[in-house]
mmCIF file of C-alpha atoms in Angstrom:
data_model
loop_
_atom_site.group_PDB
_atom_site.id
_atom_site.type_symbol
_atom_site.label_atom_id
_atom_site.label_comp_id
_atom_site.label_asym_id
_atom_site.label_seq_id
_atom_site.Cartn_x
_atom_site.Cartn_y
_atom_site.Cartn_z
ATOM 1 C CA MET A 1 -32.137 120.064 -79.220
ATOM 2 C CA GLU A 2 -31.090 117.845 -82.127
ATOM 3 C CA THR A 3 -29.887 115.093 -80.343
ATOM 4 C CA VAL A 4 -32.435 115.006 -77.855
ATOM 5 C CA MET A 5 -34.855 114.736 -80.987
ATOM 6 C CA GLU A 6 -32.980 112.006 -82.420
ATOM 7 C CA THR A 7 -33.302 109.953 -79.481
ATOM 8 C CA GLU A 8 -36.771 110.231 -79.042
ATOM 9 C CA GLU A 9 -37.474 109.731 -82.547
ATOM 10 C CA GLN A 10 -35.419 106.312 -82.351
ATOM 11 C CA THR A 11 -36.913 105.162 -79.078
ATOM 12 C CA PRO A 12 -40.378 103.522 -80.498
ATOM 13 C CA SER A 13 -38.205 101.818 -83.370
ATOM 14 C CA ALA A 14 -36.356 100.004 -80.963
ATOM 15 C CA PHE A 15 -39.248 98.866 -78.766
ATOM 16 C CA LEU A 16 -40.763 97.585 -81.990
ATOM 17 C CA ASP A 17 -37.379 95.577 -82.685
ATOM 18 C CA ILE A 18 -37.841 94.060 -78.941
ATOM 19 C CA ALA A 19 -41.558 93.030 -79.330
ATOM 20 C CA THR A 20 -41.141 91.517 -82.957
ATOM 21 C CA ASN A 21 -37.486 89.085 -81.582
ATOM 22 C CA LEU A 22 -39.859 88.129 -78.592
ATOM 23 C CA LEU A 23 -42.959 87.762 -80.970
ATOM 24 C CA ALA A 24 -40.580 84.926 -83.064
ATOM 25 C CA ILE A 25 -39.220 83.351 -79.587
ATOM 26 C CA LEU A 26 -42.946 82.497 -78.543
ATOM 27 C CA LEU A 27 -43.615 81.114 -82.117
ATOM 28 C CA ILE A 28 -41.063 78.919 -81.702
ATOM 29 C CA LEU A 29 -41.266 77.683 -78.583
ATOM 30 C CA THR A 30 -45.013 77.041 -79.253
ATOM 31 C CA LEU A 31 -43.890 74.538 -82.197
ATOM 32 C CA PHE A 32 -41.868 72.805 -80.629
ATOM 33 C CA ALA A 33 -44.251 72.575 -77.568
ATOM 34 C CA LEU A 34 -47.009 71.257 -80.301
ATOM 35 C CA ALA A 35 -44.430 69.035 -81.998
ATOM 36 C CA ALA A 36 -43.010 67.255 -78.432
ATOM 37 C CA PRO A 37 -46.319 65.452 -77.776
ATOM 38 C CA ARG A 38 -46.950 64.133 -81.416
ATOM 39 C CA GLN A 39 -43.246 62.764 -81.476
ATOM 40 C CA PHE A 40 -43.682 60.947 -78.102
ATOM 41 C CA THR A 41 -47.001 59.620 -79.328
ATOM 42 C CA GLU A 42 -45.907 58.165 -82.304
ATOM 43 C CA GLY A 43 -42.454 56.921 -80.796
ATOM 44 C CA ALA A 44 -44.745 54.952 -78.381
ATOM 45 C CA SER A 45 -47.053 53.422 -81.155
ATOM 46 C CA GLN A 46 -43.569 51.587 -82.258
ATOM 47 C CA LEU A 47 -42.808 48.366 -81.340
ATOM 48 C CA PRO A 48 -39.593 48.077 -79.472
ATOM 49 C CA ALA A 49 -36.467 46.126 -80.762
ATOM 50 C CA ARG A 50 -35.730 42.687 -80.149
ATOM 51 C CA PRO A 51 -32.709 42.563 -78.115
ATOM 52 C CA SER A 52 -30.021 40.778 -79.456
ATOM 53 C CA THR A 53 -28.607 37.603 -78.300
ATOM 54 C CA GLY A 54 -25.384 37.794 -80.067
ATOM 55 C CA LEU A 55 -22.421 39.963 -79.472
ATOM 56 C CA ARG A 56 -22.652 42.878 -81.465
ATOM 57 C CA PHE A 57 -18.324 43.222 -81.630
ATOM 58 C CA VAL A 58 -16.818 39.920 -81.528
ATOM 59 C CA ALA A 59 -13.536 40.005 -79.601
ATOM 60 C CA PRO A 60 -10.562 38.418 -81.315
ATOM 61 C CA GLN A 61 -8.674 35.516 -79.535
ATOM 62 C CA ARG A 62 -5.235 36.128 -78.693
ATOM 63 C CA GLU A 63 -2.836 33.598 -79.818
ATOM 64 C CA ARG A 64 0.605 32.959 -78.607
ATOM 65 C CA PHE A 65 2.964 35.315 -80.733
ATOM 66 C CA PRO A 66 5.875 32.781 -81.985
ATOM 67 C CA PRO A 67 9.408 34.004 -81.526
ATOM 68 C CA PHE A 68 10.873 34.189 -85.309
ATOM 69 C CA SER A 69 14.204 32.898 -83.937
ATOM 70 C CA ARG A 70 15.341 29.814 -82.326
ATOM 71 C CA PHE A 71 18.729 29.502 -80.501
ATOM 72 C CA TYR A 72 21.165 26.627 -80.871
ATOM 73 C CA VAL A 73 23.999 26.621 -78.710
ATOM 74 C CA VAL A 74 27.326 24.441 -80.335
ATOM 75 C CA LEU A 75 30.192 23.113 -78.241
ATOM 76 C CA ALA A 76 32.393 20.694 -78.736
ATOM 77 C CA ASP A 77 30.257 17.716 -79.781
ATOM 78 C CA ARG A 78 27.214 19.331 -78.450
ATOM 79 C CA VAL A 79 23.614 21.165 -79.949
ATOM 80 C CA THR A 80 21.629 22.427 -77.329
ATOM 81 C CA VAL A 81 18.838 24.367 -77.902
ATOM 82 C CA TRP A 82 18.564 27.920 -75.587
ATOM 83 C CA ASP A 83 15.387 27.642 -72.946
ATOM 84 C CA GLN A 84 13.852 31.146 -73.720
ATOM 85 C CA GLU A 85 10.722 30.649 -72.413
ATOM 86 C CA ALA A 86 12.902 29.362 -68.987
ATOM 87 C CA VAL A 87 14.235 33.419 -68.968
ATOM 88 C CA VAL A 88 10.671 34.586 -69.800
ATOM 89 C CA ALA A 89 8.802 32.480 -66.738
ATOM 90 C CA ALA A 90 11.631 33.631 -63.895
ATOM 91 C CA LEU A 91 10.881 37.109 -65.042
ATOM 92 C CA ALA A 92 7.252 36.812 -64.628
ATOM 93 C CA ALA A 93 7.613 34.947 -61.464
ATOM 94 C CA ALA A 94 9.792 37.784 -60.011
ATOM 95 C CA PRO A 95 9.112 41.051 -62.143
ATOM 96 C CA HIS A 96 10.750 43.202 -59.665
ATOM 97 C CA THR A 97 14.242 41.353 -59.847
ATOM 98 C CA HIS A 98 16.110 41.693 -62.975
ATOM 99 C CA SER A 99 18.503 39.260 -62.638
ATOM 100 C CA GLY A 100 18.234 35.397 -61.985
ATOM 101 C CA THR A 101 19.163 31.778 -62.800
ATOM 102 C CA THR A 102 17.803 29.303 -65.010
ATOM 103 C CA ARG A 103 18.818 25.599 -66.020
ATOM 104 C CA GLN A 104 21.325 26.589 -68.627
ATOM 105 C CA GLY A 105 23.010 29.882 -66.905
ATOM 106 C CA ARG A 106 22.397 32.863 -65.394
ATOM 107 C CA PHE A 107 20.642 36.149 -67.091
ATOM 108 C CA ASP A 108 20.487 40.041 -66.684
ATOM 109 C CA TRP A 109 17.552 42.053 -67.754
ATOM 110 C CA GLN A 110 18.150 46.112 -68.417
ATOM 111 C CA PRO A 111 14.721 47.456 -69.068
ATOM 112 C CA GLU A 112 14.371 50.993 -70.528
ATOM 113 C CA TRP A 113 13.357 53.243 -67.728
ATOM 114 C CA LEU A 114 12.190 56.143 -69.531
ATOM 115 C CA VAL A 115 9.287 54.800 -71.824
ATOM 116 C CA THR A 116 8.477 58.167 -73.990
ATOM 117 C CA ARG A 117 7.462 55.954 -76.802
ATOM 118 C CA ASP A 118 5.071 52.973 -77.835
ATOM 119 C CA ILE A 119 7.959 51.184 -78.656
ATOM 120 C CA ASP A 120 9.882 49.882 -75.754
ATOM 121 C CA GLY A 121 13.652 48.941 -75.581
ATOM 122 C CA PHE A 122 15.193 46.605 -73.595
ATOM 123 C CA GLN A 123 18.240 44.197 -73.205
ATOM 124 C CA LEU A 124 19.063 40.921 -72.027
ATOM 125 C CA ARG A 125 22.340 39.251 -71.096
ATOM 126 C CA PHE A 126 22.752 35.473 -70.570
ATOM 127 C CA TRP A 127 25.840 33.533 -69.203
ATOM 128 C CA PHE A 128 25.587 30.283 -70.428
ATOM 129 C CA ASP A 129 27.120 27.619 -67.761
ATOM 130 C CA ARG A 130 28.989 24.936 -70.097
ATOM 131 C CA ASP A 131 28.940 22.318 -67.629
ATOM 132 C CA ALA A 132 25.039 22.498 -67.822
ATOM 133 C CA LEU A 133 24.585 22.356 -71.370
ATOM 134 C CA LEU A 134 27.443 19.479 -71.814
ATOM 135 C CA SER A 135 25.165 17.278 -68.821
ATOM 136 C CA GLN A 136 21.767 18.468 -70.843
ATOM 137 C CA SER A 137 22.661 16.716 -74.390
ATOM 138 C CA THR A 138 23.927 14.010 -75.794
ATOM 139 C CA PRO A 139 27.022 13.310 -78.179
ATOM 140 C CA TRP A 140 26.459 14.577 -81.596
ATOM 141 C CA GLY A 141 26.795 12.691 -84.901
ATOM 142 C CA VAL A 142 25.319 12.504 -88.160
ATOM 143 C CA GLU A 143 21.904 10.910 -87.306
ATOM 144 C CA GLN A 144 21.360 14.073 -85.252
ATOM 145 C CA THR A 145 22.413 16.607 -87.992
ATOM 146 C CA GLU A 146 19.985 15.224 -90.232
ATOM 147 C CA ARG A 147 17.103 15.108 -87.843
ATOM 148 C CA LEU A 148 17.856 18.826 -86.671
ATOM 149 C CA VAL A 149 17.975 19.869 -90.821
ATOM 150 C CA ASP A 150 14.559 18.215 -90.714
ATOM 151 C CA GLU A 151 13.480 19.986 -88.098
ATOM 152 C CA LEU A 152 14.148 23.363 -88.979
ATOM 153 C CA ALA A 153 12.858 22.951 -92.260
ATOM 154 C CA GLN A 154 9.258 21.925 -90.700
ATOM 155 C CA ASP A 155 9.606 24.695 -88.333
ATOM 156 C CA ALA A 156 10.665 27.371 -91.203
ATOM 157 C CA ALA A 157 7.248 26.078 -93.581
ATOM 158 C CA ARG A 158 4.615 26.050 -90.400
ATOM 159 C CA ASN A 159 5.959 28.688 -88.186
ATOM 160 C CA ARG A 160 8.326 30.878 -90.162
ATOM 161 C CA ILE A 161 11.183 30.012 -87.388
ATOM 162 C CA ALA A 162 14.398 30.399 -88.492
ATOM 163 C CA PRO A 163 17.556 29.069 -86.562
ATOM 164 C CA VAL A 164 20.186 31.137 -85.125
ATOM 165 C CA PHE A 165 23.554 29.276 -84.012
ATOM 166 C CA ILE A 166 25.722 30.121 -81.098
ATOM 167 C CA VAL A 167 29.080 28.799 -81.806
ATOM 168 C CA TYR A 168 31.754 28.376 -79.643
ATOM 169 C CA PRO A 169 35.470 27.935 -80.448
ATOM 170 C CA ASP A 170 35.487 24.598 -79.519
ATOM 171 C CA GLY A 171 32.121 23.767 -81.490
ATOM 172 C CA LEU A 172 33.191 24.683 -85.152
ATOM 173 C CA GLU A 173 33.682 21.380 -86.130
ATOM 174 C CA THR A 174 30.577 20.227 -84.988
ATOM 175 C CA PHE A 175 28.907 23.275 -87.032
ATOM 176 C CA VAL A 176 30.379 22.232 -89.920
ATOM 177 C CA PRO A 177 28.164 19.897 -91.121
ATOM 178 C CA ILE A 178 25.275 21.364 -89.944
ATOM 179 C CA TYR A 179 25.905 24.599 -91.995
ATOM 180 C CA GLU A 180 26.579 22.574 -95.575
ATOM 181 C CA ARG A 181 23.544 20.583 -94.890
ATOM 182 C CA LEU A 182 21.329 23.611 -94.265
ATOM 183 C CA GLN A 183 23.159 25.560 -97.408
ATOM 184 C CA ALA A 184 22.406 22.535 -99.336
ATOM 185 C CA ARG A 185 18.712 22.905 -98.415
ATOM 186 C CA GLY A 186 18.378 26.636 -98.860
ATOM 187 C CA GLN A 187 17.296 26.937 -95.532
ATOM 188 C CA ARG A 188 17.865 30.416 -93.917
ATOM 189 C CA PHE A 189 19.558 30.471 -90.725
ATOM 190 C CA ARG A 190 22.117 32.757 -88.848
ATOM 191 C CA TRP A 191 25.335 31.974 -86.663
ATOM 192 C CA PHE A 192 27.946 34.102 -85.256
ATOM 193 C CA THR A 193 30.789 32.700 -82.796
ATOM 194 C CA GLN A 194 30.929 33.781 -78.879
ATOM 195 C CA ARG A 195 33.481 33.620 -76.974
ATOM 196 C CA PRO A 196 33.119 31.451 -73.599
ATOM 197 C CA ASP A 197 33.462 34.421 -71.069
ATOM 198 C CA GLU A 198 31.187 37.024 -72.958
ATOM 199 C CA PRO A 199 27.314 36.581 -72.657
ATOM 200 C CA LEU A 200 24.785 36.895 -75.157
ATOM 201 C CA LEU A 201 23.186 39.726 -76.025
ATOM 202 C CA ILE A 202 19.753 39.859 -76.766
ATOM 203 C CA GLY A 203 17.680 43.275 -77.047
ATOM 204 C CA ARG A 204 15.544 45.884 -78.768
ATOM 205 C CA HIS A 205 16.239 49.367 -79.601
ATOM 206 C CA VAL A 206 14.212 51.999 -80.905
ATOM 207 C CA ALA A 207 16.573 52.915 -83.958
ATOM 208 C CA GLN A 208 15.829 49.871 -85.158
ATOM 209 C CA PHE A 209 12.798 50.315 -85.926
ATOM 210 C CA THR A 210 13.147 54.339 -86.691
ATOM 211 C CA HIS A 211 16.683 54.205 -88.561
ATOM 212 C CA TYR A 212 16.684 50.858 -90.412
ATOM 213 C CA SER A 213 12.950 50.109 -90.893
ATOM 214 C CA LEU A 214 13.953 51.182 -94.968
ATOM 215 C CA TYR A 215 16.285 47.950 -94.906
ATOM 216 C CA TRP A 216 13.734 45.504 -93.784
#
């Protein structure tokens, strides 16, 4: 009997709470309804914004990113620039073919198939055609050495390009005067010997950015 009495006493209070909440909701809706026409009227009285004739965001112009290295092949009495752009053009012309030839030799392209990072890796192997290199260059002498050293100094100053010399065994005597002149001028360069039966290896690996970044 006591339970029934409590329920009957709480029922009017529960209805009163519901009515109060409904009244509050109606008041809020009424305020929004009254404010909406006023905002519409005020907004309509304002002048429309002038359309901008210029671009809001100016897209930067893409410039060609020059290579930081230029490769020179040194043979007996010959110094020839390796045409890297010819390899790039051959790959662009046949993107699904990973090997080809240029006027200086043949190449093999090995991209990284499983790309899971924003740094892609690759390896390029290039076999130089010795006869082609000899036919595409003239005999080397003192004047050519001085001209080359001057050109390398200009490239370093303007485009930050450093030379890399690929020296074959029979080209060591040709390279010695070049080496001495570059050392005397304080020019930055790299060089290494190359066996005639081995390809030139060029690549980019993720470890170069993750493991050795502190040493750059």
